[in-house]
Short mmCIF file of C-alpha atoms in Angstrom, two decimals:
data_model
loop_
_atom_site.label_atom_id
_atom_site.label_comp_id
_atom_site.label_asym_id
_atom_site.label_seq_id
_atom_site.Cartn_x
_atom_site.Cartn_y
_atom_site.Cartn_z
CA MET A 1 91.71 14.90 58.68
CA THR A 2 91.29 17.31 61.58
CA ASP A 3 93.72 17.17 64.50
CA LEU A 4 92.65 18.10 68.01
CA LYS A 5 95.25 20.56 69.33
CA SER A 6 94.05 20.41 72.94
CA HIS A 7 91.00 19.54 75.03
CA GLU A 8 91.63 20.95 78.50
CA ASN A 9 88.90 22.09 80.90
CA ASN A 10 86.31 20.90 78.35
CA ILE A 11 87.49 23.43 75.74
CA ALA A 12 88.34 21.73 72.45
CA LYS A 13 90.79 23.56 70.17
CA PHE A 14 91.45 22.68 66.56
CA ASP A 15 92.16 24.30 63.18
CA LEU A 16 89.99 24.16 60.08
CA THR A 17 91.57 24.81 56.70
CA VAL A 18 89.42 25.99 53.81
CA PRO A 19 91.15 25.76 50.42
CA ALA A 20 91.70 29.10 48.66
CA GLU A 21 89.64 27.87 45.71
CA ASP A 22 86.59 27.11 47.90
CA PHE A 23 86.82 30.48 49.60
CA ALA A 24 87.10 32.27 46.23
CA LYS A 25 83.95 30.47 45.05
CA ALA A 26 82.13 31.60 48.19
CA VAL A 27 83.24 35.20 47.59
CA ASP A 28 81.91 34.99 44.02
CA GLN A 29 78.63 33.61 45.36
CA VAL A 30 78.28 36.52 47.80
CA TYR A 31 79.14 39.02 45.04
CA LYS A 32 76.44 37.63 42.73
CA LYS A 33 73.91 37.73 45.55
CA ASN A 34 74.66 41.34 46.52
CA LYS A 35 75.93 43.06 43.35
CA SER A 36 72.58 44.77 42.70
CA LYS A 37 73.00 46.72 45.95
CA TYR A 38 76.00 48.65 44.63
CA ARG A 39 75.68 51.74 42.42
CA VAL A 40 78.70 53.11 40.59
CA ASP A 41 78.61 55.85 37.95
CA GLY A 42 79.05 54.42 34.48
CA PHE A 43 77.57 51.01 35.34
CA ARG A 44 74.02 49.82 35.24
CA LYS A 45 72.44 48.49 38.44
CA GLY A 46 73.69 44.97 39.09
CA LYS A 47 76.42 45.24 36.48
CA VAL A 48 79.25 46.63 38.60
CA PRO A 49 82.26 44.25 38.25
CA LYS A 50 83.51 42.56 41.42
CA LYS A 51 86.95 44.09 41.05
CA ILE A 52 85.48 47.59 41.00
CA ILE A 53 83.49 46.97 44.21
CA GLU A 54 86.57 45.43 45.91
CA SER A 55 88.73 48.40 44.86
CA MET A 56 86.20 50.82 46.36
CA TYR A 57 85.36 48.97 49.60
CA GLY A 58 88.30 46.61 49.99
CA PRO A 59 88.43 42.87 49.17
CA GLU A 60 87.08 42.04 52.63
CA VAL A 61 83.67 43.51 51.69
CA PHE A 62 82.43 40.00 50.83
CA TYR A 63 84.39 38.05 53.46
CA ASP A 64 81.89 37.93 56.34
CA GLU A 65 79.18 36.24 54.29
CA ALA A 66 81.73 34.05 52.52
CA ILE A 67 82.97 32.76 55.88
CA GLN A 68 79.39 31.82 56.80
CA ILE A 69 79.20 29.78 53.60
CA VAL A 70 82.51 27.90 53.91
CA PHE A 71 82.84 27.42 57.67
CA PHE A 72 79.90 25.48 59.07
CA ASP A 73 79.91 22.41 56.81
CA PRO A 74 83.57 21.50 57.53
CA TYR A 75 83.02 22.50 61.18
CA GLU A 76 80.15 19.99 61.56
CA LYS A 77 82.23 17.31 59.84
CA ALA A 78 85.17 18.02 62.18
CA ILE A 79 82.93 17.80 65.27
CA LYS A 80 81.66 14.42 64.09
CA GLU A 81 85.15 13.21 63.16
CA LEU A 82 86.61 14.27 66.53
CA GLU A 83 83.57 12.84 68.37
CA LEU A 84 83.03 16.06 70.31
CA GLU A 85 79.83 16.69 72.28
CA THR A 86 79.59 20.45 71.94
CA ILE A 87 77.36 22.47 74.27
CA ASP A 88 77.90 25.98 72.92
CA GLN A 89 78.56 27.91 69.73
CA PRO A 90 82.21 27.93 68.63
CA SER A 91 84.58 30.83 69.08
CA VAL A 92 86.38 31.39 65.78
CA ASP A 93 89.49 33.40 64.95
CA PHE A 94 91.66 33.61 61.85
CA ASP A 95 94.68 35.49 60.53
CA GLU A 96 94.38 38.07 57.81
CA ILE A 97 92.78 36.57 54.73
CA VAL A 98 95.09 36.76 51.75
CA LYS A 99 93.69 36.35 48.27
CA GLY A 100 94.83 33.08 46.70
CA GLN A 101 95.81 31.50 50.02
CA ASP A 102 94.01 28.92 52.14
CA VAL A 103 91.95 30.27 55.04
CA VAL A 104 92.79 28.75 58.42
CA PHE A 105 90.16 29.06 61.15
CA LYS A 106 91.28 28.68 64.76
CA VAL A 107 88.32 27.09 66.56
CA GLU A 108 87.56 26.84 70.28
CA VAL A 109 84.34 25.23 71.48
CA GLU A 110 83.06 24.13 74.90
CA THR A 111 82.19 20.46 75.19
CA LYS A 112 80.02 18.46 77.53
CA PRO A 113 81.93 17.53 80.71
CA HIS A 114 82.11 13.94 81.84
CA PRO A 115 81.74 13.69 85.61
CA VAL A 116 83.84 11.39 87.76
CA LEU A 117 81.19 9.07 89.14
CA GLY A 118 81.31 7.45 92.54
CA ASP A 119 80.50 3.80 93.05
CA TYR A 120 76.84 3.24 92.19
CA SER A 121 76.71 -0.53 92.69
CA GLU A 122 74.87 -0.19 96.03
CA LEU A 123 73.61 3.35 96.58
CA GLU A 124 71.92 3.68 99.95
CA VAL A 125 68.26 4.70 99.91
CA LYS A 126 65.37 4.58 102.33
CA GLU A 127 62.70 1.99 101.55
CA VAL A 128 59.32 3.53 100.79
CA SER A 129 56.27 1.47 101.70
CA SER A 130 53.53 1.02 99.12
CA GLU A 131 51.21 -0.73 101.56
CA VAL A 132 47.62 0.54 101.53
CA THR A 133 46.05 0.73 104.98
CA GLU A 134 42.41 0.95 106.04
CA ASP A 135 43.12 4.55 107.07
CA ASP A 136 44.24 5.32 103.50
CA ILE A 137 40.99 3.94 102.11
CA MET A 138 38.90 5.83 104.66
CA HIS A 139 40.77 9.04 103.88
CA GLU A 140 39.91 8.62 100.20
CA LEU A 141 36.29 7.76 101.03
CA LYS A 142 35.96 10.85 103.20
CA HIS A 143 37.42 12.93 100.38
CA GLN A 144 34.75 11.54 98.03
CA GLN A 145 32.17 12.16 100.76
CA GLU A 146 33.25 15.82 100.96
CA GLU A 147 33.23 16.15 97.17
CA ASN A 148 29.65 14.90 97.00
CA ALA A 149 28.33 16.79 100.01
CA ARG A 150 25.19 18.95 99.77
CA ILE A 151 25.45 22.60 100.72
CA VAL A 152 22.52 23.51 102.95
CA PRO A 153 21.63 26.84 104.61
CA VAL A 154 21.90 27.27 108.39
CA GLU A 155 19.27 29.57 109.92
CA ASP A 156 18.53 28.15 113.35
CA ARG A 157 21.88 28.46 115.11
CA PRO A 158 25.06 30.56 115.30
CA ALA A 159 28.07 29.89 113.05
CA GLN A 160 30.38 27.09 114.16
CA GLU A 161 33.66 25.62 112.99
CA GLY A 162 33.27 23.85 109.65
CA ASP A 163 30.55 26.22 108.44
CA THR A 164 30.98 28.55 105.49
CA VAL A 165 30.03 32.13 106.35
CA ASN A 166 29.35 34.75 103.70
CA ILE A 167 30.58 38.03 105.17
CA ASP A 168 31.24 41.69 104.49
CA PHE A 169 34.28 43.11 106.24
CA ASP A 170 36.13 46.41 106.44
CA GLY A 171 39.62 46.58 107.97
CA TYR A 172 41.28 49.40 109.90
CA LEU A 173 44.91 49.85 110.82
CA ASP A 174 45.75 52.63 113.29
CA GLY A 175 42.19 53.87 112.82
CA GLN A 176 42.55 54.16 109.03
CA ARG A 177 41.12 51.89 106.32
CA PHE A 178 43.87 49.98 104.55
CA GLU A 179 44.08 48.74 100.97
CA GLY A 180 42.98 45.12 100.58
CA GLY A 181 41.18 45.09 103.92
CA LYS A 182 37.63 45.42 102.54
CA ALA A 183 35.39 42.88 100.82
CA GLU A 184 31.69 42.15 100.32
CA GLY A 185 30.05 38.74 99.97
CA TYR A 186 33.23 36.87 100.90
CA ASP A 187 32.89 33.14 101.60
CA LEU A 188 35.04 32.06 104.55
CA VAL A 189 35.30 28.48 105.79
CA LEU A 190 35.60 28.61 109.57
CA GLY A 191 38.50 26.50 110.72
CA SER A 192 40.36 26.78 107.41
CA HIS A 193 42.92 29.20 108.93
CA SER A 194 42.90 31.16 105.67
CA PHE A 195 42.65 34.49 107.50
CA VAL A 196 44.93 36.04 110.13
CA GLU A 197 45.08 33.88 113.26
CA GLY A 198 42.17 34.64 115.59
CA PHE A 199 39.85 36.10 112.94
CA GLU A 200 37.80 32.96 112.33
CA ASP A 201 37.56 32.14 116.06
CA GLN A 202 35.85 35.49 116.65
CA VAL A 203 33.27 34.83 113.91
CA VAL A 204 32.23 31.52 115.53
CA GLY A 205 29.14 32.00 117.71
CA HIS A 206 27.58 34.83 115.69
CA ASN A 207 24.29 34.67 113.79
CA ILE A 208 23.08 35.86 110.39
CA SER A 209 22.81 39.70 110.26
CA ASP A 210 25.10 40.11 113.29
CA LYS A 211 27.45 43.10 113.04
CA PHE A 212 30.55 42.94 115.22
CA ASP A 213 34.23 43.82 115.46
CA VAL A 214 37.08 41.35 115.06
CA ASN A 215 40.44 42.35 116.54
CA VAL A 216 43.61 40.62 115.39
CA THR A 217 47.37 41.16 115.38
CA PHE A 218 49.31 40.43 112.20
CA PRO A 219 52.22 37.98 112.69
CA ALA A 220 55.74 39.41 112.93
CA ASP A 221 56.68 37.45 109.78
CA TYR A 222 53.59 38.46 107.75
CA GLN A 223 54.35 38.63 104.03
CA ALA A 224 53.39 42.31 103.76
CA THR A 225 56.05 44.05 105.84
CA GLU A 226 53.88 47.13 106.50
CA PHE A 227 51.46 44.93 108.51
CA GLN A 228 54.00 42.92 110.49
CA GLY A 229 53.20 42.84 114.21
CA LYS A 230 50.44 45.46 113.91
CA ALA A 231 46.98 45.33 115.49
CA ALA A 232 43.97 45.63 113.16
CA ARG A 233 40.22 45.94 113.64
CA PHE A 234 37.66 44.55 111.20
CA GLU A 235 33.99 45.53 111.06
CA VAL A 236 32.20 42.31 110.11
CA GLU A 237 28.64 41.44 109.11
CA ILE A 238 27.37 37.91 108.45
CA ASN A 239 25.13 37.64 105.37
CA LYS A 240 24.63 33.89 105.23
CA ILE A 241 25.71 30.66 106.92
CA THR A 242 25.89 27.31 105.13
CA LYS A 243 27.17 23.87 106.04
CA LYS A 244 28.06 20.68 104.24
CA GLU A 245 25.67 17.79 104.64
CA LEU A 246 27.68 14.63 104.06
CA PRO A 247 26.07 11.57 102.43
CA GLU A 248 26.08 8.28 104.32
CA LEU A 249 28.92 5.91 103.43
CA ASP A 250 26.79 3.00 102.27
CA ASP A 251 25.91 1.01 99.15
CA GLU A 252 23.72 3.83 97.83
CA PHE A 253 26.67 6.20 98.07
CA ALA A 254 28.81 3.76 96.08
CA LYS A 255 26.11 3.51 93.37
CA ASP A 256 25.80 7.31 93.18
CA ILE A 257 29.48 8.09 92.66
CA SER A 258 30.72 5.01 90.78
CA GLU A 259 29.85 2.06 88.60
CA PHE A 260 29.91 -0.27 91.62
CA ASP A 261 26.84 -1.70 93.38
CA SER A 262 28.27 -1.88 96.88
CA LEU A 263 30.54 0.04 99.22
CA ASP A 264 32.81 -2.99 99.55
CA GLU A 265 33.34 -3.09 95.78
CA LEU A 266 34.10 0.64 95.75
CA LYS A 267 36.60 0.22 98.59
CA ALA A 268 38.31 -2.67 96.78
CA ASN A 269 38.66 -0.53 93.66
CA MET A 270 40.02 2.37 95.72
CA LYS A 271 42.55 0.03 97.30
CA ASP A 272 43.81 -1.08 93.86
CA LYS A 273 44.15 2.51 92.65
CA LEU A 274 45.83 3.66 95.86
CA LYS A 275 48.22 0.72 95.62
CA GLU A 276 49.15 1.72 92.07
CA ASP A 277 49.65 5.37 93.09
CA LYS A 278 51.75 4.42 96.10
CA GLU A 279 53.92 2.10 94.03
CA LYS A 280 54.56 4.87 91.49
CA PHE A 281 55.37 7.33 94.29
CA ALA A 282 57.71 4.81 95.96
CA LYS A 283 59.48 4.17 92.64
CA ARG A 284 60.02 7.90 92.03
CA GLN A 285 61.19 8.43 95.61
CA ILE A 286 63.74 5.61 95.45
CA GLU A 287 64.99 6.78 92.04
CA ASN A 288 65.40 10.35 93.27
CA GLU A 289 67.22 9.25 96.42
CA ALA A 290 69.53 6.96 94.43
CA LEU A 291 70.34 9.76 92.00
CA GLN A 292 70.99 12.23 94.82
CA ALA A 293 73.23 9.70 96.55
CA LEU A 294 75.25 9.28 93.34
CA ILE A 295 75.59 13.04 92.86
CA GLU A 296 76.85 13.45 96.43
CA LYS A 297 79.64 10.91 95.93
CA SER A 298 80.62 12.11 92.42
CA GLU A 299 82.64 15.02 91.04
CA ILE A 300 80.28 16.97 88.78
CA THR A 301 80.57 20.50 87.44
CA SER A 302 77.67 22.47 86.00
CA PRO A 303 78.79 24.44 82.92
CA GLU A 304 77.32 27.93 82.88
CA VAL A 305 75.98 27.51 79.36
CA LEU A 306 73.96 24.43 80.39
CA VAL A 307 72.74 26.11 83.58
CA ASN A 308 71.54 29.14 81.59
CA ARG A 309 69.83 26.85 79.09
CA GLU A 310 68.03 25.06 81.93
CA ILE A 311 66.99 28.41 83.43
CA ASP A 312 65.54 29.28 80.02
CA ASN A 313 63.53 26.04 80.16
CA GLN A 314 62.29 26.85 83.67
CA LEU A 315 61.21 30.35 82.59
CA GLN A 316 59.44 28.90 79.55
CA ASP A 317 57.49 26.58 81.86
CA LEU A 318 56.70 29.53 84.15
CA ASP A 319 55.47 31.55 81.18
CA GLN A 320 53.17 28.70 80.09
CA ARG A 321 51.73 28.34 83.61
CA LEU A 322 51.17 32.10 83.81
CA GLN A 323 49.43 32.10 80.43
CA GLN A 324 47.00 29.49 81.77
CA MET A 325 46.16 32.07 84.45
CA GLY A 326 45.60 34.77 81.85
CA MET A 327 48.94 36.55 81.95
CA GLY A 328 52.41 36.16 80.48
CA LEU A 329 55.90 36.39 81.97
CA SER A 330 56.25 40.04 80.91
CA GLN A 331 53.01 40.95 82.71
CA TYR A 332 54.16 39.02 85.79
CA ILE A 333 57.43 40.97 85.82
CA GLU A 334 55.52 44.24 85.48
CA MET A 335 53.06 43.34 88.27
CA THR A 336 55.71 42.16 90.73
CA GLY A 337 58.18 44.93 89.95
CA MET A 338 60.92 42.30 89.63
CA LYS A 339 63.67 42.30 87.04
CA LEU A 340 64.15 39.37 84.69
CA GLU A 341 67.66 38.80 86.07
CA ASP A 342 66.18 38.56 89.59
CA ILE A 343 63.78 35.83 88.46
CA ARG A 344 66.59 34.03 86.65
CA SER A 345 68.71 34.07 89.82
CA GLN A 346 65.85 32.44 91.73
CA TYR A 347 66.02 29.46 89.39
CA LYS A 348 69.82 29.15 89.39
CA ASP A 349 70.12 26.55 92.18
CA ILE A 350 67.32 24.45 90.69
CA ALA A 351 68.96 24.64 87.26
CA GLU A 352 72.40 23.66 88.61
CA ASP A 353 70.91 20.63 90.38
CA LYS A 354 69.07 19.59 87.20
CA VAL A 355 72.24 19.92 85.09
CA LYS A 356 74.24 17.83 87.58
CA ALA A 357 71.52 15.17 87.60
CA ASN A 358 71.42 15.00 83.80
CA LEU A 359 75.21 14.81 83.50
CA ALA A 360 75.33 12.02 86.08
CA LEU A 361 72.63 10.02 84.29
CA ASP A 362 74.27 10.57 80.90
CA GLU A 363 77.56 9.23 82.28
CA VAL A 364 75.83 6.17 83.76
CA ALA A 365 74.15 5.52 80.39
CA LEU A 366 77.54 5.83 78.66
CA LYS A 367 79.36 3.53 81.09
CA GLU A 368 76.59 0.93 80.99
CA GLY A 369 76.27 1.09 77.20
CA LEU A 370 72.54 1.78 77.40
CA GLU A 371 70.83 1.85 74.02
CA VAL A 372 67.37 2.97 72.89
CA SER A 373 65.34 1.00 70.36
CA GLU A 374 62.91 2.39 67.77
CA ASP A 375 60.08 0.78 69.74
CA GLU A 376 61.14 2.68 72.87
CA VAL A 377 61.19 5.96 70.96
CA GLU A 378 57.72 5.17 69.59
CA GLN A 379 56.48 4.43 73.12
CA GLU A 380 57.92 7.72 74.37
CA ILE A 381 55.87 9.60 71.76
CA LYS A 382 52.78 7.54 72.62
CA ASP A 383 53.23 8.41 76.31
CA ALA A 384 53.47 12.09 75.41
CA ALA A 385 50.29 11.86 73.32
CA GLU A 386 48.47 10.16 76.20
CA GLN A 387 49.69 12.79 78.64
CA TYR A 388 48.21 15.54 76.46
CA GLY A 389 44.99 13.59 75.90
CA VAL A 390 45.52 13.41 72.13
CA GLU A 391 43.40 10.89 70.23
CA ASP A 392 44.87 11.28 66.72
CA PHE A 393 48.29 9.73 67.42
CA ASP A 394 49.54 9.82 63.81
CA LYS A 395 48.94 13.57 63.58
CA PHE A 396 50.52 14.11 67.00
CA LYS A 397 53.56 12.05 65.99
CA GLU A 398 54.00 14.08 62.81
CA ILE A 399 53.96 17.37 64.74
CA PHE A 400 56.11 15.92 67.55
CA GLU A 401 58.85 14.73 65.20
CA LYS A 402 58.93 18.10 63.41
CA ASN A 403 59.43 20.02 66.66
CA ILE A 404 61.35 17.64 68.94
CA PRO A 405 64.77 16.41 67.73
CA ALA A 406 65.12 12.62 67.71
CA ASP A 407 68.37 12.91 69.68
CA SER A 408 66.48 14.68 72.45
CA VAL A 409 63.94 11.85 72.72
CA ILE A 410 66.68 9.23 72.79
CA GLU A 411 68.54 11.20 75.44
CA ASN A 412 65.45 11.35 77.66
CA VAL A 413 64.83 7.61 77.35
CA LYS A 414 68.48 6.84 78.14
CA ARG A 415 68.31 9.01 81.25
CA ARG A 416 65.18 7.27 82.44
CA LYS A 417 66.77 3.86 81.89
CA ALA A 418 69.88 5.00 83.77
CA LEU A 419 67.70 6.20 86.64
CA GLU A 420 65.86 2.87 86.78
CA LEU A 421 69.21 1.05 86.77
CA LEU A 422 70.47 3.09 89.74
CA ALA A 423 67.30 2.34 91.69
CA SER A 424 67.43 -1.37 90.85
CA ARG A 425 70.91 -1.62 92.34
CA ALA A 426 70.13 0.50 95.39
CA LYS A 427 70.44 -0.87 98.90
CA PHE A 428 67.69 -0.16 101.43
CA VAL A 429 68.96 1.23 104.72
CA GLU A 430 67.49 2.90 107.76
CA LYS A 431 68.20 6.60 107.95
CA LYS A 432 69.96 7.97 111.05
CA GLU A 433 66.84 9.79 112.23
CA ASP A 434 64.85 6.54 112.12
CA GLN A 435 67.53 4.72 114.11
CA GLU A 436 67.56 7.51 116.69
CA GLU A 437 63.77 7.28 117.10
CA LYS A 438 64.17 3.60 118.01
#
């Protein structure tokens, strides 16, 4: 039986004793595995006796690998026996190993902290409305109207706000062309405010084939410091003007873009979908506010090892997003001139918040005795398959279970259930800013 010597500041300390006989067997095992590597005059390859090798290199020649063999099995058993939730690799020390004597390992390992939670019986959150208004429906209809608009050329009038102009431009700063200030055949939506303030306004009113100058001043907080507050001149020529021709919002429109025969039916369907979206958003908002309220009234520390692990996860997500854009994290670092440690530091606050949130939810799950059934685990995998658009669920499940530990899935489900519990007990209140407005 393993005795816990101390467990202060989430560092568990205990001793592991490996019988001399077990260690000797491990040494023999290492010798048999490696004996062919040693060459000694008078002995054939692989036939050098263990005693000869130990006399030449010292008995400790086989110890490192022998320790690897004898340590981890009893270590895992001790962790289970002591019910420790370890979050890092153990630090191991031992006195000089003496042949024929038991080997005693002095183990220190960091464990998962348990936060001191505040009262979560009535966490205060702001109520989020899921009501769908006529304005919401019209906004969605206008979005669909824009999506299904025809692009038609404009030849009988000057450019106006809302038009798309295809232009060539050439920029000058202090009378000199500057890098990134020239383009040909560029499509610019007038009124989009995608260019420096004042640029688009000066294009309005010009016709196709017009050549003219546009004068602007870069903002004092412009992202490129070399341009901040400086005046620039652009030589501009309009190649083409187009506009969107919106379809009428009528029954024909509904038939064209949906399976419905009337605009009223389309609007009713939009209302149902918007209601569902708003309810999901409201649920997430209330859950997030409840969790944040709990964190603020609790004592939670973020262990560095967990923060670094979460930063690793964030960087892995960043790498995947960058790969979808045709580059990897290493290329991004090279292009931006940033160092990896700089990028890691940018994610530190996010990672600390995530670790605190997870620790709080884990503690709620523990206190409430939340359990996860096999059906809930199965549903979690089904949800993941649906999210990735996978049709062959059995194949997906097989791959999922090989790559994602079952404990990780259970942990995620428990956290979600804890989050839902916090929200269900939350109390709706008016925020101070809302009271002040009244």
